[in-house]
Structure formats: structure tokens, C-alpha cells
Amino acid sequence: MVTTNPPGPAPTPPPRAEAAARPTVLVRLADAGDVYITWRWTHALATPGASRVPRAEAEAVLAALDAALPGTDPARLGRALGDGALVRYASETALAERLARTFLPYGLAQQLHAWWSRDVRPLLRIQPSPLTARVPWELLAPDPELRLLDIADLSLLAPASVVHAAGRAARSWPAARRLPVVAVLDPRVPGFRADSALGSVLGRPDARSPLARQVAGYAASGRLRPLPGDDPAAVFRRTDVDRGWLSTALRAGASRLLYVGHVTAAAPETGSSENAQLHLACRAESVGFAAPLRDHRPLSAKDLLLGTHGLAGPAEPGAERWPVPSRVALIACESGGDLRFGETLGLATAMVHGGAELVTATRWALPTDLAFHELAGAPPTARPLHDAVCAIDAAHERDDAVTALNDWQRERLAAWRAEPAAEHSPVLWAAFATLDTAPSTPSAAAPHGGAEGDRGAAGTAC
């Protein structure tokens, strides 16, 4: 890495009026031959930092990261969970150190450490470049015993072009928090068996599971859609949660959308991030832009953006047909893959365009619990994917969801350090990142700127 300005100490703390707020730094990366990194503290905008990573250096470490990531094909998933770098503590730490040497500028690392030494945990808001979209910033290790997650909270900057798009109607969490939670949990995809490529992600529904009990709490207070009746497990593996149902549920008013299921990400080489697909219980005769798969038509990001414009029948914008609530969790394979494109029009940014203030999505494919059992040797009692869904759902109920999510990841990091087993490894929990639409400068913000088979598929939530 080449630093183009001298490193310095942490910027002077914010004025007394801002003392109650934590310091916030905006980090932006750009691919322009080499990878360029800039950062600026929102209380010290006049003193930015900048550095450059030679392209060859960036590509070499990103190739090592890519080799460690799970994919949707069984062979790649088996390698990632069997002996991949993210499930072996020594190799994961070495990769995290290499990523830090490459993408964490020394001057910024110094400043973060200075805040940490004062018992202050700053907020890093990162805008990755397409090349660096899958970097798990939380894992970066400026020291073998120290991760970026230890000394900072992290979120991703939602694309400004989407946040400030004409006609976008953002929905406020304080105003919406008592409205229902719309939960689409492992829907049955028409034409696909439970153990097939688009089969069950969570396995056989169990009313005694922590997730079922958690959503039952929303149902008891009248805050869950769909209503499960007397059986909390009835909210899982439904056949009626299609695009029409989703439109009706969102139009009726919602605080959050919780989706756990399959996503088919668009390939970056296509340049068409809008072709990313969400797999609901939609049948092939449903109206939409995506081509049918057997008896099923996916709901694409293009559908969410354009609605029915260009399709048969009356034209209706996507943001009116599916008014997205304040907070969205897309717990599926590479649901945040649109950040790998120069033009981000995929599912995560479509949710922002539709009104979301905060979207938690994933950087890469998510192994199922069964995959951990069969391919990584995890004990039968381990349920890392279930636990992740519970944690993300609970965090989205908190006022400061970003910090709550980072706190959960810190808990997982502590477990990984204490017991470096695959089910504790960052191959799952480091996949999650949260796009945040809060204003990025003090002038625009508050003072701180800130009867199916039992088991499902031993694969990925894709």
C-alpha cells in the first residue's frame, strides 16, 4: 500500500456540543487501475487521508479471500467448510492480517487505535469498490490479537445515487417500529423439493426452536405477518408468500421485512445487477421480468425497481407495488452482491430505493446448518444459521441496529477465539454487512454526522 499523505494522530475530538456522539469516519474505495482509498472524519472534514493499493497487490489478496469463500456448487462448499482458510484459525488470522496490510491505511489504523485507547469505539462507514465488495472489513487484523471489529463499529454506505433518487420515500424507524414484522421464512419454491437447489434452508419447522419462539413473540403482540395461528412453525415453509401476498402485506404497513431463503445473485461479468432474484412462493404464471424456473418465477431486483412498467397490464412503480419498510434483512446467499457492480441496482439497493433506511445483506454464499453438520463435522446441536437469523432479527428491533449487529459479531469473534471450531468460524457470520442510509456529513445530519423431508438441503441459502 502506498500512503499519499502522512499518517497522523486521531483528529481533535468533536466540539463539546457533539461530545455525546461517537466519532465517525467515512471510508471510500475506488477502482481506477489501482485501488484508491480515502477517509475523512465527519468532525474534521478539512483533514482527509488517502492511500493507494497497487492493482496486482489487491488482486493477489482478493484471490486468496475468494479461494476461502463458500459457493453454491457442492465442491466449492465442501472445500470452504472442510479446510478453507476461514474455518482454520491460524489461516484465517493470517488472511485477516494480509487483508489489513493491504486495505487498512496505516494512518487510519493509527487514528482508530488512538480512539480505542481512550475507550471510544468509532463508527466506520465504508463504501467499497466493486473489486473490494466482498472484503469482510470486520475481520481485518492490524495486529494478530486485534481485529477492526474490536476497535470500531462498521456499516456500509448505501449508494448516494439511490438514497437521493427522485421520488424515494424513506420510511422512519421511530414512526414505524410498532408496525408488523413481515416474515418470509424459508418459503416453498414451486417445483423444487426440500432437498434440491432451491429447497429448504432451515430444515423441518420446529415450534420449539429459538427462531420459532422469537417470531411467536411478535405474533402474540399482533406484530407478525403472516399470522401463524396456534402453531409458530406455521410461519415457515409456506406456499402462499408470493409477490402478491408480499405487496398486500407491505401496503398494509410494516416496520420490518425479514427474509430467509434463496437468492440468485447476478454474475458481475454480466453488468446487470438488476437481474438478481429473490425466490418467494411465486408460481410461473406470476407477472414479472425474470424468466420462469420450472413452476416458479423469481422476483427480481428489476421487478422491485420498475414494478409493472413494460409488462402487461396497468403500469405501477415498484416502490408503490412493494413499499419497503424501514428495515430489511435479506438472509440468503450473496444478497448484497449488487455492490460488486459499478452500477448497483440489485436486491439490497432496490430495498433502499423502495424506502428502507437500513438493509442487512450478505457478501457471499451462506452454508446451511446441515452443511456445517455434514461437511464441517459440527455437532448436531450446532445451529449457526438459525442463531444468525435470531441475532439479526433481534438487532433490527433495536434503536441502534448497526451497533447491535456488530455486538453479535463480536460475540461470535470471542467464541471463535475461545473455541476455533467451524460452527464458530467467520465463514458464516462475517458474510453479513449492513447498508445504512444515514446522512454522511454533519451538515446534513444530527451533530455527530451520524410433509417434506426432515432436513432440507446440505448446501447454501442461495
XYZ file of C-alpha atoms in Angstrom:
462
model
C 0.000 0.000 0.000
C 1.204 3.494 -0.837
C 0.064 6.255 1.522
C -0.210 9.594 -0.260
C -0.385 11.744 2.853
C 1.491 11.334 6.138
C -0.245 9.371 8.880
C -1.296 11.352 11.888
C -2.932 11.047 15.266
C -6.652 10.865 15.748
C -8.300 14.146 14.766
C -9.153 16.521 17.578
C -12.288 15.305 19.366
C -15.583 16.849 18.327
C -16.680 20.115 19.945
C -18.339 19.845 23.359
C -21.807 20.049 21.813
C -21.028 16.854 19.936
C -19.247 15.076 22.770
C -22.087 12.647 23.399
C -21.828 11.255 19.875
C -19.161 8.831 18.760
C -16.609 9.858 16.140
C -17.454 8.679 12.629
C -15.117 8.116 9.706
C -16.198 7.752 6.080
C -14.014 5.372 4.064
C -14.416 5.216 0.292
C -12.655 2.931 -2.175
C -12.438 3.324 -5.931
C -11.133 1.056 -8.677
C -9.126 3.137 -11.143
C -6.406 0.774 -12.296
C -5.067 0.637 -8.749
C -7.410 0.755 -5.756
C -7.673 4.189 -4.154
C -8.766 4.636 -0.543
C -9.813 7.921 1.045
C -11.084 8.624 4.523
C -12.324 11.616 6.455
C -13.728 12.123 9.935
C -17.079 13.855 9.973
C -15.895 16.294 12.679
C -12.652 17.042 10.783
C -13.645 17.200 7.127
C -10.747 19.502 6.245
C -8.122 16.835 7.028
C -8.830 13.803 4.827
C -6.472 10.894 4.294
C -5.672 8.982 1.127
C -3.756 5.903 0.032
C -3.301 3.684 -2.996
C -3.117 -0.104 -3.330
C -1.346 -1.376 -6.468
C -3.751 -3.445 -8.546
C -1.588 -6.560 -8.515
C -1.315 -6.476 -4.718
C -5.079 -6.049 -4.334
C -5.890 -8.847 -6.772
C -3.490 -11.264 -5.078
C -5.041 -10.921 -1.612
C -8.573 -10.906 -3.039
C -7.812 -14.151 -4.875
C -6.794 -15.691 -1.538
C -10.048 -14.470 0.002
C -12.093 -15.801 -2.901
C -10.497 -19.230 -2.563
C -11.674 -19.357 1.068
C -15.302 -18.421 0.405
C -18.138 -20.933 0.069
C -20.011 -21.108 -3.201
C -23.230 -22.594 -4.455
C -21.665 -25.677 -6.047
C -21.083 -28.641 -3.686
C -17.375 -28.983 -4.430
C -16.590 -25.384 -3.535
C -18.799 -25.521 -0.455
C -17.061 -28.700 0.683
C -13.625 -27.126 0.285
C -14.636 -23.977 2.155
C -16.076 -25.898 5.111
C -13.538 -28.709 5.075
C -10.166 -27.000 5.046
C -10.808 -23.467 3.770
C -8.884 -20.553 5.226
C -11.952 -19.163 7.021
C -12.582 -22.309 9.101
C -8.995 -22.788 10.331
C -7.973 -20.266 12.982
C -4.321 -19.871 12.004
C -5.039 -19.485 8.282
C -7.998 -17.159 8.946
C -5.849 -14.921 11.142
C -3.106 -14.861 8.513
C -5.627 -13.893 5.824
C -7.109 -11.185 8.095
C -3.632 -9.733 8.680
C -2.907 -9.763 4.956
C -6.206 -8.016 4.210
C -5.381 -5.371 6.830
C -1.898 -4.768 5.413
C -3.460 -4.271 2.003
C -6.675 -2.328 2.636
C -6.337 -0.635 6.052
C -4.224 2.508 5.604
C -1.623 2.942 8.313
C -2.716 6.492 9.102
C -6.328 5.410 9.583
C -5.254 2.441 11.721
C -3.284 4.820 13.947
C -6.285 7.098 14.357
C -8.631 4.236 15.182
C -6.221 2.854 17.739
C -5.924 6.291 19.351
C -9.694 6.430 19.835
C -9.722 2.863 21.157
C -7.020 3.700 23.710
C -9.451 6.343 25.028
C -12.177 3.688 25.387
C -14.011 5.151 22.392
C -15.235 2.859 19.635
C -15.669 4.939 16.427
C -18.079 4.147 13.623
C -16.574 3.248 10.243
C -18.943 3.752 7.321
C -17.398 2.089 4.289
C -18.207 2.452 0.612
C -16.401 -0.464 -1.041
C -15.447 -0.527 -4.683
C -16.744 -3.351 -6.904
C -13.375 -5.100 -6.599
C -13.440 -4.982 -2.785
C -17.177 -5.613 -2.247
C -16.636 -8.992 -0.568
C -13.890 -7.884 1.821
C -15.009 -8.718 5.393
C -13.837 -5.452 6.944
C -14.806 -6.610 10.431
C -12.110 -9.309 10.327
C -9.192 -7.116 9.294
C -6.355 -7.644 11.778
C -3.942 -4.721 12.205
C -2.350 -6.961 14.868
C -2.653 -10.746 15.339
C -4.636 -10.212 18.560
C -6.725 -7.284 17.358
C -9.486 -7.061 14.764
C -11.124 -3.995 13.294
C -14.337 -5.250 14.906
C -12.663 -4.971 18.324
C -11.976 -1.262 17.974
C -14.807 0.025 15.758
C -18.388 -0.457 14.686
C -18.796 -0.895 10.938
C -21.512 -0.360 8.357
C -21.641 0.189 4.610
C -22.608 3.457 2.973
C -25.646 2.983 0.767
C -25.060 4.413 -2.725
C -25.807 8.151 -2.670
C -27.425 7.976 -6.103
C -30.041 5.602 -4.675
C -30.509 7.329 -1.329
C -31.132 10.674 -3.042
C -33.088 9.334 -6.007
C -36.006 11.497 -7.071
C -39.264 10.306 -5.572
C -37.701 7.983 -2.988
C -39.848 7.921 0.161
C -37.695 6.824 3.094
C -39.542 5.206 5.978
C -38.554 6.208 9.502
C -37.907 3.578 12.172
C -39.239 5.675 15.083
C -42.506 6.206 13.192
C -42.828 2.573 12.072
C -41.351 0.497 14.889
C -44.711 -0.671 16.306
C -45.995 -1.849 12.933
C -45.944 -5.545 11.948
C -42.879 -7.573 11.040
C -43.365 -9.138 7.605
C -41.568 -12.503 7.790
C -40.882 -14.664 4.750
C -39.167 -17.656 6.323
C -37.878 -20.418 4.084
C -40.793 -20.301 1.595
C -41.590 -23.353 -0.529
C -40.397 -22.602 -4.053
C -42.801 -24.221 -6.543
C -41.229 -27.068 -8.491
C -38.340 -27.664 -6.066
C -38.105 -30.405 -3.428
C -36.919 -29.651 0.101
C -33.524 -31.244 -0.622
C -32.996 -29.581 -4.020
C -31.127 -26.484 -5.142
C -33.979 -24.159 -4.157
C -35.190 -26.360 -1.319
C -35.339 -25.796 2.411
C -32.745 -23.525 4.015
C -33.771 -24.038 7.638
C -34.929 -27.661 7.562
C -38.089 -29.090 9.104
C -40.034 -26.397 11.004
C -39.908 -26.851 14.769
C -42.189 -24.817 17.046
C -39.663 -25.318 19.867
C -36.743 -23.708 18.021
C -35.454 -20.321 19.238
C -36.446 -18.696 15.949
C -39.995 -20.052 16.113
C -40.314 -18.815 19.692
C -38.933 -15.437 18.665
C -41.467 -14.902 15.876
C -44.199 -16.271 18.155
C -43.498 -13.287 20.398
C -44.321 -10.942 17.515
C -47.475 -12.932 16.783
C -48.595 -12.693 20.416
C -48.427 -8.901 20.209
C -50.137 -8.790 16.808
C -46.944 -7.748 15.036
C -46.350 -10.742 12.740
C -47.419 -11.227 9.141
C -48.404 -13.874 8.199
C -50.294 -14.840 11.347
C -49.316 -18.413 12.317
C -52.416 -19.246 14.353
C -51.697 -21.537 17.297
C -48.599 -23.095 15.723
C -45.480 -20.870 15.495
C -43.994 -23.330 12.976
C -46.794 -22.447 10.539
C -44.956 -19.288 9.520
C -42.179 -21.426 7.937
C -42.224 -23.218 4.545
C -45.422 -21.522 3.414
C -46.826 -21.793 -0.090
C -48.786 -18.518 -0.084
C -45.980 -15.976 0.426
C -45.693 -14.908 -3.190
C -45.206 -11.452 -4.720
C -48.914 -10.656 -4.494
C -49.047 -11.552 -0.814
C -45.886 -9.537 -0.177
C -47.385 -6.491 -1.893
C -50.533 -6.717 0.227
C -48.596 -7.187 3.474
C -46.269 -4.252 2.803
C -49.041 -1.920 1.667
C -50.900 -2.604 4.901
C -47.916 -1.166 6.806
C -44.777 -2.811 8.172
C -41.860 -1.936 10.373
C -39.505 -4.580 9.009
C -39.075 -7.250 6.379
C -37.299 -10.435 7.433
C -36.458 -12.734 4.514
C -34.714 -16.084 4.976
C -34.457 -18.177 1.853
C -32.796 -18.278 -1.528
C -31.293 -15.517 -3.657
C -29.706 -15.996 -7.046
C -27.116 -13.263 -7.456
C -26.368 -11.787 -10.846
C -22.861 -12.515 -12.152
C -20.675 -9.375 -12.062
C -19.372 -10.015 -15.574
C -22.911 -9.520 -16.930
C -23.030 -5.908 -15.751
C -26.723 -6.428 -14.907
C -27.132 -6.310 -11.138
C -30.882 -5.792 -11.592
C -31.182 -9.462 -12.583
C -30.582 -10.669 -9.018
C -33.516 -12.843 -7.960
C -35.437 -13.401 -4.733
C -37.170 -16.775 -4.551
C -40.615 -16.484 -2.974
C -43.502 -18.929 -3.401
C -44.378 -17.377 -6.776
C -45.706 -19.688 -9.478
C -44.581 -19.416 -13.099
C -47.757 -17.587 -14.144
C -46.851 -14.647 -11.893
C -46.153 -11.438 -13.825
C -42.542 -10.308 -13.703
C -39.318 -9.691 -15.580
C -37.455 -12.876 -14.570
C -37.795 -15.989 -16.709
C -39.627 -18.928 -15.089
C -37.703 -21.790 -13.473
C -39.818 -24.948 -13.730
C -43.098 -23.966 -11.993
C -41.630 -20.849 -10.380
C -40.973 -17.256 -11.419
C -38.428 -15.432 -9.207
C -38.961 -11.856 -8.044
C -36.062 -9.859 -9.466
C -34.494 -6.583 -8.396
C -35.758 -5.241 -11.721
C -39.309 -6.049 -10.581
C -38.765 -4.179 -7.321
C -37.371 -1.171 -9.169
C -39.705 -0.958 -12.169
C -42.846 -2.649 -10.871
C -45.062 -3.428 -13.858
C -43.669 -0.792 -16.245
C -43.112 -2.552 -19.569
C -45.210 -5.561 -18.598
C -48.802 -6.439 -19.432
C -51.494 -4.526 -17.555
C -51.536 -1.124 -15.829
C -48.129 0.368 -15.047
C -47.292 0.651 -11.351
C -43.873 1.658 -9.947
C -42.064 -0.932 -7.866
C -41.870 1.336 -4.817
C -45.675 1.602 -4.833
C -46.313 -2.053 -5.505
C -43.848 -3.121 -2.797
C -43.419 -0.187 -0.348
C -40.320 -1.350 1.511
C -40.324 -0.852 5.309
C -37.656 0.952 7.310
C -35.528 -2.124 7.975
C -34.851 -5.179 5.840
C -32.852 -8.366 6.460
C -32.064 -10.461 3.381
C -30.597 -13.636 4.851
C -29.676 -15.530 1.716
C -26.644 -16.193 -0.458
C -24.877 -13.057 -1.681
C -27.998 -10.926 -1.251
C -25.744 -7.871 -1.170
C -23.952 -8.873 -4.367
C -25.034 -5.697 -6.161
C -22.063 -3.901 -4.556
C -19.825 -5.934 -6.876
C -21.199 -3.919 -9.803
C -20.264 -0.462 -10.974
C -23.989 0.294 -11.229
C -25.663 -1.008 -8.078
C -29.244 -1.961 -8.935
C -29.515 -5.300 -7.161
C -31.737 -6.511 -4.337
C -30.139 -4.608 -1.445
C -30.149 -1.277 -3.238
C -33.640 -1.970 -4.613
C -34.778 -2.208 -0.996
C -33.158 1.159 -0.263
C -34.778 2.619 -3.374
C -38.135 1.307 -2.150
C -37.849 3.141 1.180
C -35.583 1.164 3.535
C -33.249 3.075 5.827
C -31.183 0.026 6.736
C -30.599 -3.273 4.913
C -28.609 -6.223 6.252
C -27.434 -8.441 3.399
C -24.629 -10.890 2.664
C -21.339 -10.721 0.823
C -21.123 -14.393 -0.141
C -22.958 -17.733 -0.007
C -24.283 -18.900 3.371
C -23.814 -22.545 4.401
C -26.888 -24.171 5.933
C -26.827 -25.822 9.350
C -26.930 -29.212 7.643
C -23.883 -28.261 5.571
C -21.993 -27.476 8.793
C -23.005 -30.872 10.202
C -22.152 -32.950 7.141
C -19.202 -31.076 5.629
C -17.525 -29.421 8.612
C -18.183 -32.019 11.308
C -20.155 -29.627 13.522
C -22.114 -31.316 16.325
C -25.843 -31.951 15.725
C -26.734 -29.355 18.348
C -24.918 -26.579 16.461
C -27.276 -24.287 14.527
C -25.118 -21.404 13.316
C -27.516 -20.258 10.578
C -30.553 -20.391 12.869
C -28.600 -18.473 15.507
C -27.592 -15.846 12.962
C -31.210 -15.330 11.880
C -32.269 -14.887 15.512
C -29.462 -12.411 16.207
C -30.083 -10.298 13.110
C -33.823 -10.274 13.710
C -33.301 -9.152 17.320
C -30.779 -6.489 16.305
C -33.246 -4.989 13.828
C -35.614 -4.370 16.756
C -33.020 -2.173 18.472
C -32.769 1.582 18.013
C -29.079 1.270 17.054
C -29.253 -1.817 14.857
C -25.723 -1.353 13.487
C -24.123 -1.487 16.935
C -26.362 -4.405 17.939
C -25.289 -6.367 14.863
C -21.634 -5.571 15.498
C -22.050 -6.641 19.145
C -23.360 -10.012 17.934
C -20.391 -10.349 15.578
C -18.059 -9.517 18.475
C -19.701 -12.332 20.451
C -19.067 -14.687 17.545
C -15.447 -13.489 17.290
C -14.990 -14.208 21.006
C -16.396 -17.720 20.527
C -14.078 -18.257 17.533
C -11.079 -17.214 19.617
C -12.101 -19.408 22.550
C -13.074 -22.473 20.508
C -11.897 -22.344 16.882
C -14.432 -24.829 15.518
C -16.105 -24.459 12.127
C -19.508 -23.583 13.593
C -17.936 -20.549 15.307
C -15.880 -19.513 12.304
C -16.416 -16.284 10.357
C -17.290 -18.244 7.202
C -20.908 -17.528 8.200
C -21.102 -14.508 10.487
C -18.582 -12.338 8.615
C -20.737 -12.621 5.483
C -23.252 -10.137 6.926
C -22.972 -6.407 6.373
C -25.452 -3.566 6.804
C -26.143 -0.789 4.331
C -27.019 2.384 6.185
C -28.672 5.440 4.616
C -27.989 7.915 7.429
C -26.565 11.234 6.136
C -22.806 11.079 5.785
C -21.848 14.635 6.730
C -22.630 16.770 9.771
C -24.242 19.478 7.653
C -26.938 17.027 6.573
C -27.394 15.135 9.807
C -27.541 15.196 13.550
C -24.486 16.639 15.357
C -22.303 13.559 15.047
C -22.974 13.004 11.325
C -24.008 10.327 12.028
C -44.518 -33.328 4.672
C -41.384 -32.501 3.398
C -38.061 -34.087 4.196
C -36.792 -33.665 7.726
C -33.541 -31.970 6.993
C -33.607 -29.698 3.978
C -30.525 -29.234 1.865
C -26.888 -29.627 2.946
C -25.938 -26.664 0.854
C -26.270 -22.924 0.852
C -29.015 -20.369 1.352
C -28.907 -19.392 -2.317
